[in-house]
Coordinates of C-alpha atoms in Angstrom, one line a residue:
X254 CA -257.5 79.5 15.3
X255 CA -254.1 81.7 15.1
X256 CA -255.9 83.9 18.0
X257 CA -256.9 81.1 20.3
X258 CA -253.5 79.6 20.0
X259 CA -251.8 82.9 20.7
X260 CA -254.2 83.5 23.8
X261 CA -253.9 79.9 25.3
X262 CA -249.9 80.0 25.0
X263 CA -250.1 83.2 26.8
X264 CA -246.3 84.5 25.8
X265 CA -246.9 87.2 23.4
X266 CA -249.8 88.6 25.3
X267 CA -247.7 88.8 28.3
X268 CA -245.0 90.2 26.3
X269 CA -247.1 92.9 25.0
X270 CA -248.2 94.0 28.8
X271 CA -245.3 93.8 30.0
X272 CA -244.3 96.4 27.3
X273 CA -247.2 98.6 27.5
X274 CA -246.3 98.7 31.2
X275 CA -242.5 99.3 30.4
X276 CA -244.2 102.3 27.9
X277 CA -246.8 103.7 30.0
X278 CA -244.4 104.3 33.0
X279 CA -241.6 106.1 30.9
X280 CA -244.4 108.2 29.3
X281 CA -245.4 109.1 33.2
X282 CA -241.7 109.7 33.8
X283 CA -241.4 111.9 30.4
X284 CA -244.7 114.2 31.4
X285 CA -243.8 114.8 35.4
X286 CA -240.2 115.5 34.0
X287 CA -241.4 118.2 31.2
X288 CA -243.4 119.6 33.8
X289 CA -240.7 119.9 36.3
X290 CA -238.6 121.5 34.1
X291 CA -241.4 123.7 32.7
X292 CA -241.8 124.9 36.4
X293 CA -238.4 125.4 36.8
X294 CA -237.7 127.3 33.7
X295 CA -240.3 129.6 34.6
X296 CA -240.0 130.7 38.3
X297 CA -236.1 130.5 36.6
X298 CA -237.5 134.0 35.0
X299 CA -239.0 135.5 38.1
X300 CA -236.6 134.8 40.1
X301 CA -233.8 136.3 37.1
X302 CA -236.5 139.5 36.6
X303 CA -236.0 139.9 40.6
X304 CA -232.3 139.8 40.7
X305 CA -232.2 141.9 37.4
X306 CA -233.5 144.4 39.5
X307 CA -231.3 144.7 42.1
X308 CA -228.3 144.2 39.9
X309 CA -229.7 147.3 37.7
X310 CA -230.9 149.6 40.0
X311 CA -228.4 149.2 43.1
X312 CA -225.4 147.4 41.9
X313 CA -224.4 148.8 38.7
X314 CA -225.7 152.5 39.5
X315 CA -223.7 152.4 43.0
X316 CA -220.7 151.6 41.5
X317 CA -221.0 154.5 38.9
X318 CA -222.5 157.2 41.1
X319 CA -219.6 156.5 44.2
X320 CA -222.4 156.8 46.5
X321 CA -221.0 153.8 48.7
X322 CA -217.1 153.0 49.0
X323 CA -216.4 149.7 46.4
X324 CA -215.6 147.9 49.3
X325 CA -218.8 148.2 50.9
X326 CA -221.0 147.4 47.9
X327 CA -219.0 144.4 48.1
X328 CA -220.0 143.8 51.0
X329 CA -223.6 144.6 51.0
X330 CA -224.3 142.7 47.8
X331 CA -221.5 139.6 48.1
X332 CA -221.3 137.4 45.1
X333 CA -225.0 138.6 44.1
X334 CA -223.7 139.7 40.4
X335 CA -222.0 136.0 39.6
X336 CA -224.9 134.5 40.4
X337 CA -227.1 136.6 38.2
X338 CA -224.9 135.9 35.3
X339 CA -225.0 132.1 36.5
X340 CA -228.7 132.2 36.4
X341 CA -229.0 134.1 32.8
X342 CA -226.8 130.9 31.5
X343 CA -228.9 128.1 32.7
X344 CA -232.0 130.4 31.8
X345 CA -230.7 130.1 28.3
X346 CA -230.0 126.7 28.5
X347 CA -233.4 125.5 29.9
X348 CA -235.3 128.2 27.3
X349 CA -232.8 126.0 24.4
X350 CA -233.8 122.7 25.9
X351 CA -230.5 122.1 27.0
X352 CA -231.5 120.3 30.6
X353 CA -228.6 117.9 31.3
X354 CA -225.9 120.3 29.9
X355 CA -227.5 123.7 31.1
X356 CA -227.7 122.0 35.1
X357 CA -224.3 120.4 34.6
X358 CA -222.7 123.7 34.3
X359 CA -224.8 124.9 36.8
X360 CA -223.9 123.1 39.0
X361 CA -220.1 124.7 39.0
X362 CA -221.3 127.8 39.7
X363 CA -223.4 126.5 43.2
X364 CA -220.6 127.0 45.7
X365 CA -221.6 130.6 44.8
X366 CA -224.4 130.4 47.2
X367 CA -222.9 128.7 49.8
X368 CA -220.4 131.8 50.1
X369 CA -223.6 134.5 49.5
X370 CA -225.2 132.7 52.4
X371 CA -221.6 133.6 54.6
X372 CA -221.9 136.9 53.9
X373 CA -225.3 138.1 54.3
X374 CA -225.0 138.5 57.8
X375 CA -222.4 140.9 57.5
X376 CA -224.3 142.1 54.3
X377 CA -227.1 143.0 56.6
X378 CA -225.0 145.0 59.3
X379 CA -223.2 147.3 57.0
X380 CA -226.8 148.0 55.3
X381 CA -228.0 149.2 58.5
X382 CA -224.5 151.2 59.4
X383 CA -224.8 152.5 56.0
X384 CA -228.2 153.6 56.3
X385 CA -227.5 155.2 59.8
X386 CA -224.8 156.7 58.9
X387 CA -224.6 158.1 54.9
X388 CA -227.5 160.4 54.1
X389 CA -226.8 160.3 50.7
X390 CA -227.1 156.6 50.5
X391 CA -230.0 156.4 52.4
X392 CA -231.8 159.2 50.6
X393 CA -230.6 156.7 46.8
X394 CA -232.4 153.4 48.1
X395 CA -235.5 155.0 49.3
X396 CA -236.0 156.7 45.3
X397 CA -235.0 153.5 43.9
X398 CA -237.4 151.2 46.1
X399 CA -240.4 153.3 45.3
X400 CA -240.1 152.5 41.5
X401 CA -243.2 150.7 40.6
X402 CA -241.1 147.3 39.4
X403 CA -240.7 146.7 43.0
X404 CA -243.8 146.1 43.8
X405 CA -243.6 147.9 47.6
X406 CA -240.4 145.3 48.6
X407 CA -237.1 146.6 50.1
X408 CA -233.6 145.6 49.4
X409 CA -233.9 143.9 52.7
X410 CA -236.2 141.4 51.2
X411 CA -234.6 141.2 48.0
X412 CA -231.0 140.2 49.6
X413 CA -232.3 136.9 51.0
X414 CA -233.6 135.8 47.5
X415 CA -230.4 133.1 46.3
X416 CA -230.9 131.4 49.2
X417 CA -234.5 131.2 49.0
X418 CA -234.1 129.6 45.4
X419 CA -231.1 127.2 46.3
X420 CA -234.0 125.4 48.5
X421 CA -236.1 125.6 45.7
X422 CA -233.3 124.3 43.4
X423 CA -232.9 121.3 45.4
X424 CA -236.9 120.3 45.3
X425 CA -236.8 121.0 41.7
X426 CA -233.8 118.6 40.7
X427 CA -234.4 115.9 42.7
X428 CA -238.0 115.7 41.1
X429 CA -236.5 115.4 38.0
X430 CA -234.3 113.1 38.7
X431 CA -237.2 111.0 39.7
X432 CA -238.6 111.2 36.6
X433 CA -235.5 110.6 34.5
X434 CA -234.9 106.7 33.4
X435 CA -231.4 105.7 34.9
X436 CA -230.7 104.4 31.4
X437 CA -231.1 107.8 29.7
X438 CA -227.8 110.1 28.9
X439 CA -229.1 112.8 31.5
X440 CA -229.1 110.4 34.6
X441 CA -225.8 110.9 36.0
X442 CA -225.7 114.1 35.4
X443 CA -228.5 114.8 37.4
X444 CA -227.1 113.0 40.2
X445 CA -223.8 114.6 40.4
X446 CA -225.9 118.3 40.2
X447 CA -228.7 116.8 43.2
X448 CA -226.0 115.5 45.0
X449 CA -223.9 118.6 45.1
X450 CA -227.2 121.0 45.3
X451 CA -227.9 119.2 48.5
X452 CA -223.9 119.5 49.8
X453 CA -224.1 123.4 49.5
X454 CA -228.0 123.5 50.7
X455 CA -226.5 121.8 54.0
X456 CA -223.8 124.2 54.5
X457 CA -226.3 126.8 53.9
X458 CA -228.0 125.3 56.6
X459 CA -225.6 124.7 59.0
X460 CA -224.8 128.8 58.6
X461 CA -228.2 129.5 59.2
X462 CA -228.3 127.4 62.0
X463 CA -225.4 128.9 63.7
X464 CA -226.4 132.1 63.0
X465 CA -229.8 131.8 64.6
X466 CA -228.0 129.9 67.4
X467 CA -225.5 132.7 68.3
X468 CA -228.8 135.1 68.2
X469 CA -230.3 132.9 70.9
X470 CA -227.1 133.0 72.8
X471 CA -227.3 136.7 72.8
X472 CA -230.6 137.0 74.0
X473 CA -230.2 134.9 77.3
X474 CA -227.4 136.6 78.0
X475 CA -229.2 140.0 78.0
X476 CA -231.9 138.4 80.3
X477 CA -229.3 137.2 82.7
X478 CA -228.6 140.2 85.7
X479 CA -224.8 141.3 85.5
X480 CA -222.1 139.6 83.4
X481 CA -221.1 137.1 86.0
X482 CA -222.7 134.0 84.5
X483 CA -220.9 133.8 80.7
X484 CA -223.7 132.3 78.1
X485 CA -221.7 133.4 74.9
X486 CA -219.1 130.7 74.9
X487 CA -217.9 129.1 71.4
X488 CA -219.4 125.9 70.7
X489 CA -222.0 126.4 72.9
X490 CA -225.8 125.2 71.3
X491 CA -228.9 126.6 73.1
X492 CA -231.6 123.6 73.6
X493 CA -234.7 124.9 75.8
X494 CA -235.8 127.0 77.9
X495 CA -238.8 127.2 80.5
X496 CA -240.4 127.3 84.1
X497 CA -240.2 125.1 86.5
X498 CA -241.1 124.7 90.4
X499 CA -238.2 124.2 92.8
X500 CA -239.1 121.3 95.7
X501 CA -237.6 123.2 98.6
X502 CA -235.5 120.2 100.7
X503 CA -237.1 121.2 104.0
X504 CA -240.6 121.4 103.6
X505 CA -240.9 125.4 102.4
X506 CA -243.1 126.4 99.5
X507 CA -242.5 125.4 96.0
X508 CA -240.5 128.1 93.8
X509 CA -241.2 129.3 90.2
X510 CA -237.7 129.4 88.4
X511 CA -236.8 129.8 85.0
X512 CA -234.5 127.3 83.9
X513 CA -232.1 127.6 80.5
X514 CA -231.3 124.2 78.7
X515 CA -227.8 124.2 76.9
X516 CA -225.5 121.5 75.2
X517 CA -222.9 121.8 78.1
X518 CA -225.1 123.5 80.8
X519 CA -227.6 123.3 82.8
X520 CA -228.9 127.7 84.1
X521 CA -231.2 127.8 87.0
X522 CA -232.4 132.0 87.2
X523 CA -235.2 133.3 89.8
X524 CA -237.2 136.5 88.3
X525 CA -235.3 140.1 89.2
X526 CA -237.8 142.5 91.5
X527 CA -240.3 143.8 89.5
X528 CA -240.0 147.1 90.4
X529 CA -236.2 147.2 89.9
X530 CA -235.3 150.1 87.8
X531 CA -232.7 148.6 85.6
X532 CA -233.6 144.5 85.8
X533 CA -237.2 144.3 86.1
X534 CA -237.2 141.8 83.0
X535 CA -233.9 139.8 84.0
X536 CA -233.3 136.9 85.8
X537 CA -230.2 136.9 88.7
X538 CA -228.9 133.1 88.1
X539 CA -229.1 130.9 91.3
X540 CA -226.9 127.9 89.9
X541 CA -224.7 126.5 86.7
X542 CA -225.0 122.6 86.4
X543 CA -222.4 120.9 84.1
X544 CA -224.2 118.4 82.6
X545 CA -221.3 116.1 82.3
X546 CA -222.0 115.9 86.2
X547 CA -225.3 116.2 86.2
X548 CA -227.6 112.9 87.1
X549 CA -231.3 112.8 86.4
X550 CA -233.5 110.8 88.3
X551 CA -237.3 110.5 87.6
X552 CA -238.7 110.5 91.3
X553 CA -242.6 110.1 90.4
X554 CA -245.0 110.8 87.2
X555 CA -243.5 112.6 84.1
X556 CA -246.0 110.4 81.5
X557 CA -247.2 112.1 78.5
X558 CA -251.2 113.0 80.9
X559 CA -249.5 112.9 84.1
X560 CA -247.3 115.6 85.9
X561 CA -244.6 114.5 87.7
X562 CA -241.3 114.9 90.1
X563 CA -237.6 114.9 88.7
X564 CA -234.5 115.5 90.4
X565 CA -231.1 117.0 89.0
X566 CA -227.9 116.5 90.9
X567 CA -224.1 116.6 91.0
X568 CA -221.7 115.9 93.6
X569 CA -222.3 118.5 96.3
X570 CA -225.6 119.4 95.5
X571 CA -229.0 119.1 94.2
X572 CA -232.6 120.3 92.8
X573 CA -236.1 119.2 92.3
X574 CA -238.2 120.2 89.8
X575 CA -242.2 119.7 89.8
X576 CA -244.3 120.5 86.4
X577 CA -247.3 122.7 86.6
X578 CA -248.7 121.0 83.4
X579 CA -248.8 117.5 82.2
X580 CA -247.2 117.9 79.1
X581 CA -243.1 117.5 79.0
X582 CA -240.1 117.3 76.7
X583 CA -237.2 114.9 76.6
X584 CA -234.2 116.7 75.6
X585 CA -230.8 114.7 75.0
X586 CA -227.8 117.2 75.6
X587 CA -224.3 116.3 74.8
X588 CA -221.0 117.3 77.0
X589 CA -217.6 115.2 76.1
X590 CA -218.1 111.8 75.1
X591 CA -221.5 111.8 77.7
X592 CA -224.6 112.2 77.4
X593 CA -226.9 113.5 79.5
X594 CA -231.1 113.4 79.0
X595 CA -232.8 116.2 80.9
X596 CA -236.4 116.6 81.0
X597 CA -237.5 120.6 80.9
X598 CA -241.6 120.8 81.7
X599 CA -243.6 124.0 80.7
X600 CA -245.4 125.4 83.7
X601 CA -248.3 127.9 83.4
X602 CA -247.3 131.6 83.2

């Protein structure tokens, strides 16, 4: 009778649901979070065995043979031996069980990367100067890299590491913030380590970006004939690049020109000769179109199966472009406060 009452009031069964529910899902939380750290903790150990190595065998034996100047290992190597010791601590600390308090120290020592990931570039040039240039040194890093715990890899891939493992840091704290109850101890300390791990993976970012920006930069510029025609300005972003064919205004026979997409410029180039001794792979550049002057007018086609006719003007003069194949790419380009949206189309080689 007690039963039937119970199950026809409904209240305590609900209760107890309602509480299994409550239990079940903080017992999910509990097992993706041990896992998480688990995972952590252990490619924690790779990734310590791997920086051990370089510490060991380049770091501490440079600095005690004199093979390379102080100031060069310095540069070379950066900040590489504060994050080691950063990484033995919250090893310890994870290996203790410590989570919140081994992350929340951690997380002091993060701006660490952020200045690693300044330097590498420079890192990377005096390796190569170094290695061109001292025998001695280069000699040292060849009999150090053929030691069997390096498996075959190079200090070149070996530098690179920290930044590899700052992306992985940020994947690996944000799951477990996931999987941490907001009303548990740990929470906010999570969230101020996530929160700042995802700060300095940003500005790691944006270095990489810029870097592989100013390569880009370079490049075009050593495709462009002469030096007349200045790519390498500061603050400039390159966009696109790609053929196009030129609607002659009167009637002559489409031209194939390579055009160059920019943030502030828009580079129309024809192909050098090819059997110009010195510029047989450059282009000579025809025209510079600011796009804060530029106007864009779609004269026919241009749908995502259809080729089509565009026009690009500014005051003075003008150009057509027709696509060879149907597929094309918006691209929005910024110059001032305007903004401009050019459309680049891939034509067949």
């Amino acid at each position: 009778m007690l039963c039937s009452e119970t199950t026809m009031s409904g209240s305590p069964l609900l209760l107890m649901a309602g509480a299994n529910t409550v239990e079940e899902q903080r017992a999910r939380w509990e097992r993706k979070r041990s896992q998480t750290a688990n995972e952590l903790l252990e490619t924690e150990h790779k990734y310590l065995e791997w920086l051990d190595l370089v510490v060991t065998f380049f770091v501490t034996i440079l600095k005690a043979k004199g093979t390379l100047k102080p100031a060069v290992i310095e540069t070379i190597f950066g900040p590489l031996e504060s994050i080691y010791s950063a990484s033995q601590v919250l090893s310890l600390h994870l290996e203790r069980g410590n989570l919140g308090l081994g992350l929340e120290n951690f997380c002091q020592k993060l701006e660490l990367y952020g200045h690693y990931a300044e330097n590498l570039e420079q890192a990377n040039k005096t390796l190569k100067e170094q290695l061109r240039r001292n025998k001695s040194f280069r000699r040292f890093k060849k009999l150090q890299e053929t030691r069997p715990q390096f498996q075959g890899k190079k200090l070149e891939d070996l530098l690179p590491l920290p930044l590899q493992r700052l992306h992985q840091y940020k994947h690996f704290l944000r799951d477990l913030l996931e999987n941490t109850s907001p009303d548990s101890a740990e929470y906010q300390k999570l969230a101020k380590t996530v929160k700042f791990a995802s700060e300095v993976s940003q500005w790691v970012q944006d270095i990489v970006r810029k870097r592989e920006n100013s390569l880009q930069l370079l490049r075009v510029q050593k495709l462009l004939k002469g030096q007349k025609t200045q790519v390498l300005t500061p603050g400039r972003w390159y966009i696109r690049e790609g053929w196009l064919l030129v609607v002659p205004s009167k009637g002559e026979e489409l031209k194939r020109r390579m055009f160059f997409l920019f943030s502030d410029i828009f580079v129309a180039t024809k192909p050098c000769h090819p059997l110009h001794l010195l510029n047989s792979n450059k282009f000579a550049c025809t025209a510079v179109y600011p796009l804060h002057q530029c106007v864009v007018d779609k004269v026919f086609g241009h749908t995502q199966s259809q080729g089509g006719l565009l026009s690009v003007s500014i005051p003075g003069s003008s150009i057509r472009g027709s696509d060879l194949q149907s597929k094309s790419l918006a691209v929005s380009a910024a110059a001032g406060l305007r903004r401009q949206v050019v459309t680049m189309v891939n034509a067949k080689s």
